[in-house]
């Protein structure tokens, strides 16, 4: 099967391409490179012996997307392409809605024209409303609090409406929890631009000496050690979740929604300690005030994905840290080094 992977030059998309190739699929990457790296193509080839077709294009370029769907006889689409920085989305809401919502609309309309009717979409746990009621399951209340989160929820609703309008569509939204880790080869991983917003890439840059110290945002949350709790999922498990979703959804019409998480909550101090073990150092850190907009704790109920897709996480916290350290220490400056 030929799979169009929008955003396939990014963190999760590129690693998913490796897993797609390993499973016998043929990924075709379409990416504008607004946040992706063309160097991932060499790495994918190094790992899997195959170099995916790469098209540098914006998913909002309808004519180009139609042409790619036709030329490469695409059977299904995994749609990773999107902007993902929550803070930036608050400052630039129009850019976020245009890229994430309009981009998805253009893609869906191009697919309709060509008759490609299977779409797997990168959604996020940020669509859920703030609640003490853990774990979050697919029926938990929705209430995204940022333009980024709302853009994901808008697209999910569009997927539902399109599936309802025409029973030949198969629309799947995957709500990721906190993706971390790297390919175990150490050749591919997360390569954020500038100062990382997220915990794991920040810790990794402290470990490699690019940042002096981790600032832990808040030590007075109502959690066992007072620091924020999240559900971290190894990016390889996340990639495998896409393959499971694709196998399930292709040829199965309707609108499907799944959490992809581990089901386990871990604190900032848990992550710091595990990473310290993986890299053999005590990592410098200091406590700082809470970060605006942060929730104390949330984690997934991944039971639906296990029951329906036959998927569950396989990789441990130790693997998340060891693989990240392997990637970061081999590529201290990311793909550009
Ligand atoms: P990433 O930024 O590494 O990858 C996204 C890719 O999409 C980049 O290569 C970028 O160049 C490309 N892109 C963006 N807009 C585009 C457009 N209009 N046309 C073509 N290409 C475009 O991000 P990632 O971490 O790999 O995330 C992939 C998807 O998963 C995103 O949609 C993101 O919102 C979602 N997601 C990520 C996380 C996370 O923590 N990483 C959590 C939940 C959901
Ligand atoms: N965090 C932190 N220092 C950092 C980055 C993150 O203490 O430099 C904390 C953050 O407050 C949260 C957890 O780590 O409790 C995960 O943050 P991240 O931004 O990775 O994920 P999100 O908050 O978007 O789920």
Short mmCIF file of N, CA and C in Angstrom, two decimals, residues 23-146:
data_model
loop_
_atom_site.label_atom_id
_atom_site.label_comp_id
_atom_site.label_asym_id
_atom_site.label_seq_id
_atom_site.Cartn_x
_atom_site.Cartn_y
_atom_site.Cartn_z
N UNK A 23 7.04 -2.56 7.88
CA UNK A 23 5.82 -3.38 7.78
C UNK A 23 5.39 -3.60 6.33
N UNK A 24 6.20 -3.12 5.38
CA UNK A 24 5.91 -3.40 3.97
C UNK A 24 5.08 -2.33 3.25
N UNK A 25 4.83 -1.21 3.92
CA UNK A 25 4.14 -0.11 3.25
C UNK A 25 5.15 0.75 2.50
N UNK A 26 4.62 1.56 1.57
CA UNK A 26 5.48 2.50 0.85
C UNK A 26 5.06 3.92 1.20
N UNK A 27 5.83 4.59 2.10
CA UNK A 27 5.46 5.95 2.46
C UNK A 27 5.90 6.97 1.40
N UNK A 28 5.06 7.95 1.16
CA UNK A 28 5.39 9.09 0.29
C UNK A 28 5.23 10.33 1.17
N UNK A 29 6.34 11.04 1.37
CA UNK A 29 6.33 12.17 2.32
C UNK A 29 6.00 13.47 1.60
N UNK A 30 5.06 14.22 2.14
CA UNK A 30 4.80 15.59 1.68
C UNK A 30 4.99 16.50 2.88
N UNK A 31 5.92 17.45 2.77
CA UNK A 31 6.23 18.31 3.91
C UNK A 31 6.71 19.66 3.39
N UNK A 32 6.26 20.72 4.04
CA UNK A 32 6.67 22.08 3.62
C UNK A 32 8.02 22.47 4.21
N UNK A 33 8.52 21.66 5.14
CA UNK A 33 9.78 21.92 5.86
C UNK A 33 9.69 23.15 6.77
N UNK A 34 8.47 23.58 7.10
CA UNK A 34 8.35 24.70 8.05
C UNK A 34 8.97 24.31 9.39
N UNK A 35 8.90 23.03 9.73
CA UNK A 35 9.56 22.55 10.96
C UNK A 35 10.21 21.18 10.75
N UNK A 36 10.27 20.72 9.51
CA UNK A 36 10.84 19.40 9.24
C UNK A 36 12.26 19.52 8.74
N UNK A 37 12.92 18.37 8.66
CA UNK A 37 14.32 18.35 8.23
C UNK A 37 14.48 17.36 7.08
N UNK A 38 15.08 17.83 6.00
CA UNK A 38 15.26 16.96 4.84
C UNK A 38 16.27 15.85 5.16
N UNK A 39 17.11 16.09 6.17
CA UNK A 39 18.10 15.08 6.58
C UNK A 39 17.45 13.79 7.06
N UNK A 40 16.17 13.84 7.44
CA UNK A 40 15.53 12.59 7.89
C UNK A 40 15.51 11.55 6.77
N UNK A 41 15.52 12.01 5.53
CA UNK A 41 15.46 11.07 4.40
C UNK A 41 16.67 10.15 4.39
N UNK A 42 17.86 10.75 4.64
CA UNK A 42 19.10 9.93 4.70
C UNK A 42 19.02 8.93 5.85
N UNK A 43 18.48 9.40 6.96
CA UNK A 43 18.42 8.54 8.15
C UNK A 43 17.43 7.39 7.94
N UNK A 44 16.30 7.71 7.32
CA UNK A 44 15.32 6.65 7.05
C UNK A 44 15.96 5.61 6.15
N UNK A 45 16.70 6.09 5.15
CA UNK A 45 17.35 5.17 4.20
C UNK A 45 18.41 4.34 4.91
N UNK A 46 19.17 4.99 5.80
CA UNK A 46 20.21 4.28 6.55
C UNK A 46 19.61 3.16 7.39
N UNK A 47 18.48 3.42 8.00
CA UNK A 47 17.87 2.42 8.88
C UNK A 47 17.16 1.33 8.09
N UNK A 48 16.42 1.75 7.05
CA UNK A 48 15.51 0.78 6.43
C UNK A 48 15.96 0.34 5.04
N UNK A 49 17.01 0.97 4.52
CA UNK A 49 17.47 0.58 3.18
C UNK A 49 16.59 1.11 2.08
N UNK A 50 15.60 1.90 2.43
CA UNK A 50 14.73 2.49 1.40
C UNK A 50 14.60 3.98 1.64
N UNK A 51 14.64 4.72 0.54
CA UNK A 51 14.49 6.17 0.65
C UNK A 51 13.09 6.53 0.18
N UNK A 52 12.30 7.10 1.07
CA UNK A 52 10.93 7.42 0.65
C UNK A 52 10.93 8.56 -0.37
N UNK A 53 9.93 8.57 -1.23
CA UNK A 53 9.72 9.71 -2.12
C UNK A 53 9.44 10.91 -1.23
N UNK A 54 10.04 12.06 -1.57
CA UNK A 54 9.81 13.27 -0.79
C UNK A 54 9.32 14.38 -1.70
N UNK A 55 8.23 15.00 -1.32
CA UNK A 55 7.70 16.15 -2.05
C UNK A 55 7.68 17.34 -1.12
N UNK A 56 8.44 18.39 -1.48
CA UNK A 56 8.40 19.60 -0.67
C UNK A 56 7.21 20.43 -1.13
N UNK A 57 6.18 20.45 -0.32
CA UNK A 57 4.96 21.18 -0.69
C UNK A 57 4.16 21.44 0.57
N UNK A 58 3.28 22.41 0.46
CA UNK A 58 2.38 22.74 1.56
C UNK A 58 1.09 21.97 1.36
N UNK A 59 0.57 21.44 2.43
CA UNK A 59 -0.66 20.64 2.34
C UNK A 59 -1.84 21.53 1.91
N UNK A 60 -1.69 22.83 2.02
CA UNK A 60 -2.76 23.73 1.58
C UNK A 60 -2.73 23.98 0.07
N UNK A 61 -1.72 23.43 -0.60
CA UNK A 61 -1.61 23.57 -2.07
C UNK A 61 -2.43 22.44 -2.70
N UNK A 62 -3.70 22.73 -2.92
CA UNK A 62 -4.66 21.69 -3.31
C UNK A 62 -4.24 20.99 -4.60
N UNK A 63 -3.85 21.78 -5.61
CA UNK A 63 -3.52 21.18 -6.91
C UNK A 63 -2.35 20.20 -6.76
N UNK A 64 -1.39 20.59 -5.94
CA UNK A 64 -0.21 19.75 -5.73
C UNK A 64 -0.59 18.46 -4.99
N UNK A 65 -1.46 18.60 -4.02
CA UNK A 65 -1.86 17.41 -3.26
C UNK A 65 -2.63 16.44 -4.16
N UNK A 66 -3.52 16.98 -4.99
CA UNK A 66 -4.27 16.13 -5.93
C UNK A 66 -3.30 15.39 -6.84
N UNK A 67 -2.33 16.12 -7.35
CA UNK A 67 -1.35 15.52 -8.26
C UNK A 67 -0.56 14.39 -7.56
N UNK A 68 -0.16 14.64 -6.33
CA UNK A 68 0.62 13.62 -5.59
C UNK A 68 -0.24 12.39 -5.31
N UNK A 69 -1.49 12.60 -4.92
CA UNK A 69 -2.38 11.45 -4.64
C UNK A 69 -2.52 10.59 -5.89
N UNK A 70 -2.64 11.24 -7.05
CA UNK A 70 -2.82 10.50 -8.31
C UNK A 70 -1.53 9.82 -8.74
N UNK A 71 -0.45 10.63 -8.79
CA UNK A 71 0.82 10.15 -9.35
C UNK A 71 1.36 8.95 -8.58
N UNK A 72 1.15 8.96 -7.27
CA UNK A 72 1.72 7.90 -6.44
C UNK A 72 0.69 6.85 -6.05
N UNK A 73 -0.44 6.87 -6.70
CA UNK A 73 -1.51 5.88 -6.46
C UNK A 73 -1.72 5.64 -4.96
N UNK A 74 -1.94 6.75 -4.26
CA UNK A 74 -2.04 6.69 -2.79
C UNK A 74 -3.30 5.93 -2.37
N UNK A 75 -3.14 5.04 -1.38
CA UNK A 75 -4.27 4.27 -0.85
C UNK A 75 -4.84 4.88 0.42
N UNK A 76 -3.98 5.50 1.22
CA UNK A 76 -4.44 6.07 2.50
C UNK A 76 -3.49 7.19 2.89
N UNK A 77 -3.95 8.06 3.79
CA UNK A 77 -3.16 9.22 4.20
C UNK A 77 -3.01 9.23 5.72
N UNK A 78 -1.78 9.47 6.18
CA UNK A 78 -1.57 9.79 7.60
C UNK A 78 -1.18 11.27 7.65
N UNK A 79 -1.97 12.04 8.37
CA UNK A 79 -1.85 13.50 8.32
C UNK A 79 -1.22 14.05 9.60
N UNK A 80 0.13 14.17 9.57
CA UNK A 80 0.87 14.74 10.69
C UNK A 80 1.08 16.24 10.52
N UNK A 81 1.00 16.74 9.28
CA UNK A 81 1.42 18.13 9.02
C UNK A 81 0.61 19.10 9.86
N UNK A 82 1.32 19.89 10.65
CA UNK A 82 0.63 20.86 11.48
C UNK A 82 1.64 21.63 12.29
N UNK A 83 1.21 22.77 12.81
CA UNK A 83 2.03 23.53 13.75
C UNK A 83 1.60 23.09 15.14
N UNK A 84 2.56 23.07 16.10
CA UNK A 84 2.25 22.37 17.36
C UNK A 84 2.64 23.11 18.64
N UNK A 85 3.07 24.36 18.54
CA UNK A 85 3.51 25.05 19.76
C UNK A 85 2.34 25.81 20.39
N UNK A 86 1.95 25.37 21.57
CA UNK A 86 0.75 25.92 22.23
C UNK A 86 0.90 27.44 22.43
N UNK A 87 2.03 27.87 22.98
CA UNK A 87 2.23 29.30 23.27
C UNK A 87 2.20 30.13 21.99
N UNK A 88 2.85 29.62 20.97
CA UNK A 88 2.87 30.33 19.69
C UNK A 88 1.44 30.45 19.12
N UNK A 89 0.63 29.42 19.35
CA UNK A 89 -0.74 29.46 18.81
C UNK A 89 -1.57 30.55 19.49
N UNK A 90 -1.24 30.86 20.75
CA UNK A 90 -1.95 31.93 21.45
C UNK A 90 -1.58 33.28 20.82
N UNK A 91 -0.31 33.41 20.44
CA UNK A 91 0.16 34.66 19.83
C UNK A 91 -0.21 34.78 18.36
N UNK A 92 -0.36 33.64 17.67
CA UNK A 92 -0.60 33.66 16.21
C UNK A 92 -1.78 32.75 15.85
N UNK A 93 -2.97 33.06 16.37
CA UNK A 93 -4.09 32.13 16.17
C UNK A 93 -4.47 31.95 14.70
N UNK A 94 -4.42 33.02 13.92
CA UNK A 94 -4.85 32.90 12.52
C UNK A 94 -3.92 31.96 11.76
N UNK A 95 -2.62 32.10 12.03
CA UNK A 95 -1.64 31.21 11.38
C UNK A 95 -1.92 29.75 11.76
N UNK A 96 -2.26 29.51 13.01
CA UNK A 96 -2.52 28.14 13.46
C UNK A 96 -3.79 27.57 12.85
N UNK A 97 -4.87 28.36 12.84
CA UNK A 97 -6.11 27.84 12.25
C UNK A 97 -5.93 27.63 10.75
N UNK A 98 -5.22 28.55 10.11
CA UNK A 98 -5.02 28.42 8.67
C UNK A 98 -4.23 27.15 8.36
N UNK A 99 -3.13 26.97 9.08
CA UNK A 99 -2.29 25.81 8.80
C UNK A 99 -2.99 24.50 9.18
N UNK A 100 -3.51 24.45 10.39
CA UNK A 100 -4.00 23.16 10.90
C UNK A 100 -5.41 22.84 10.43
N UNK A 101 -6.30 23.83 10.42
CA UNK A 101 -7.69 23.54 10.03
C UNK A 101 -7.83 23.63 8.51
N UNK A 102 -7.40 24.75 7.96
CA UNK A 102 -7.50 24.90 6.49
C UNK A 102 -6.68 23.82 5.79
N UNK A 103 -5.48 23.53 6.33
CA UNK A 103 -4.65 22.48 5.74
C UNK A 103 -5.40 21.15 5.69
N UNK A 104 -6.12 20.83 6.75
CA UNK A 104 -6.86 19.56 6.78
C UNK A 104 -8.03 19.59 5.81
N UNK A 105 -8.70 20.73 5.72
CA UNK A 105 -9.83 20.84 4.77
C UNK A 105 -9.37 20.65 3.33
N UNK A 106 -8.27 21.30 3.00
CA UNK A 106 -7.76 21.19 1.62
C UNK A 106 -7.38 19.74 1.33
N UNK A 107 -6.71 19.12 2.29
CA UNK A 107 -6.30 17.73 2.11
C UNK A 107 -7.52 16.82 1.91
N UNK A 108 -8.53 16.98 2.75
CA UNK A 108 -9.72 16.12 2.66
C UNK A 108 -10.42 16.34 1.31
N UNK A 109 -10.48 17.59 0.88
CA UNK A 109 -11.16 17.85 -0.39
C UNK A 109 -10.38 17.27 -1.57
N UNK A 110 -9.05 17.33 -1.49
CA UNK A 110 -8.23 16.72 -2.54
C UNK A 110 -8.42 15.21 -2.55
N UNK A 111 -8.49 14.61 -1.36
CA UNK A 111 -8.71 13.15 -1.26
C UNK A 111 -10.07 12.79 -1.86
N UNK A 112 -11.08 13.61 -1.57
CA UNK A 112 -12.41 13.35 -2.12
C UNK A 112 -12.37 13.35 -3.64
N UNK A 113 -11.66 14.33 -4.20
CA UNK A 113 -11.60 14.43 -5.66
C UNK A 113 -10.97 13.18 -6.28
N UNK A 114 -9.94 12.67 -5.62
CA UNK A 114 -9.21 11.54 -6.20
C UNK A 114 -9.83 10.19 -5.79
N UNK A 115 -10.64 10.21 -4.73
CA UNK A 115 -11.27 8.97 -4.27
C UNK A 115 -10.44 8.20 -3.28
N UNK A 116 -9.55 8.90 -2.56
CA UNK A 116 -8.79 8.27 -1.46
C UNK A 116 -9.59 8.54 -0.19
N UNK A 117 -10.03 7.50 0.50
CA UNK A 117 -11.04 7.71 1.54
C UNK A 117 -10.62 7.26 2.93
N UNK A 118 -9.32 7.00 3.13
CA UNK A 118 -8.85 6.61 4.47
C UNK A 118 -7.87 7.65 4.98
N UNK A 119 -8.21 8.23 6.13
CA UNK A 119 -7.36 9.27 6.72
C UNK A 119 -7.14 8.98 8.20
N UNK A 120 -5.86 9.03 8.60
CA UNK A 120 -5.51 8.91 10.03
C UNK A 120 -4.89 10.25 10.43
N UNK A 121 -5.45 10.86 11.46
CA UNK A 121 -5.11 12.25 11.81
C UNK A 121 -4.45 12.33 13.19
N UNK A 122 -3.39 13.18 13.28
CA UNK A 122 -2.69 13.45 14.54
C UNK A 122 -3.49 14.42 15.38
N UNK A 123 -4.24 13.91 16.34
CA UNK A 123 -4.88 14.80 17.29
C UNK A 123 -4.08 14.78 18.59
N UNK A 124 -4.66 15.32 19.64
CA UNK A 124 -3.85 15.53 20.84
C UNK A 124 -4.71 15.44 22.09
N UNK A 125 -4.09 15.06 23.19
CA UNK A 125 -4.79 15.04 24.48
C UNK A 125 -5.18 16.45 24.91
N UNK A 126 -4.62 17.48 24.26
CA UNK A 126 -5.01 18.85 24.62
C UNK A 126 -6.46 19.16 24.25
N UNK A 127 -7.13 18.28 23.51
CA UNK A 127 -8.55 18.54 23.22
C UNK A 127 -9.41 18.37 24.49
N UNK A 128 -8.90 17.64 25.51
CA UNK A 128 -9.72 17.38 26.69
C UNK A 128 -9.80 18.60 27.61
N UNK A 129 -10.97 18.72 28.27
CA UNK A 129 -11.17 19.78 29.26
C UNK A 129 -10.40 19.44 30.54
N UNK A 130 -10.12 20.48 31.32
CA UNK A 130 -9.47 20.28 32.61
C UNK A 130 -10.43 19.54 33.54
N UNK A 131 -9.95 18.50 34.16
CA UNK A 131 -10.80 17.71 35.07
C UNK A 131 -9.91 16.97 36.05
N UNK A 132 -10.48 16.63 37.20
CA UNK A 132 -9.72 15.81 38.18
C UNK A 132 -9.98 14.33 37.91
N UNK A 133 -10.88 14.07 36.99
CA UNK A 133 -11.39 12.73 36.78
C UNK A 133 -10.45 11.95 35.85
N UNK A 134 -9.51 11.24 36.44
CA UNK A 134 -8.50 10.52 35.65
C UNK A 134 -8.76 9.02 35.70
N UNK A 135 -8.34 8.25 34.71
CA UNK A 135 -7.70 8.68 33.47
C UNK A 135 -8.70 9.25 32.47
N UNK A 136 -8.16 9.90 31.44
CA UNK A 136 -9.00 10.46 30.38
C UNK A 136 -9.34 9.37 29.39
N UNK A 137 -10.62 9.20 29.14
CA UNK A 137 -11.03 8.25 28.08
C UNK A 137 -11.67 9.05 26.95
N UNK A 138 -11.93 8.37 25.84
CA UNK A 138 -12.36 9.07 24.64
C UNK A 138 -13.67 9.83 24.85
N UNK A 139 -14.44 9.44 25.86
CA UNK A 139 -15.70 10.13 26.13
C UNK A 139 -15.57 11.22 27.19
N UNK A 140 -14.37 11.46 27.70
CA UNK A 140 -14.18 12.52 28.70
C UNK A 140 -14.53 13.87 28.08
N UNK A 141 -14.93 14.84 28.92
CA UNK A 141 -15.35 16.14 28.38
C UNK A 141 -14.24 16.83 27.57
N UNK A 142 -14.67 17.46 26.49
CA UNK A 142 -13.76 18.19 25.61
C UNK A 142 -13.74 19.65 26.06
N UNK A 143 -12.60 20.31 25.92
CA UNK A 143 -12.53 21.72 26.31
C UNK A 143 -11.14 22.27 26.11
N UNK A 144 -10.68 22.23 24.87
CA UNK A 144 -9.33 22.70 24.57
C UNK A 144 -9.20 24.17 24.99
N UNK A 145 -8.03 24.52 25.54
CA UNK A 145 -7.87 25.86 26.09
C UNK A 145 -6.95 26.76 25.27
N UNK A 146 -6.43 26.28 24.15
CA UNK A 146 -5.56 27.13 23.33
C UNK A 146 -6.02 27.03 21.88
#
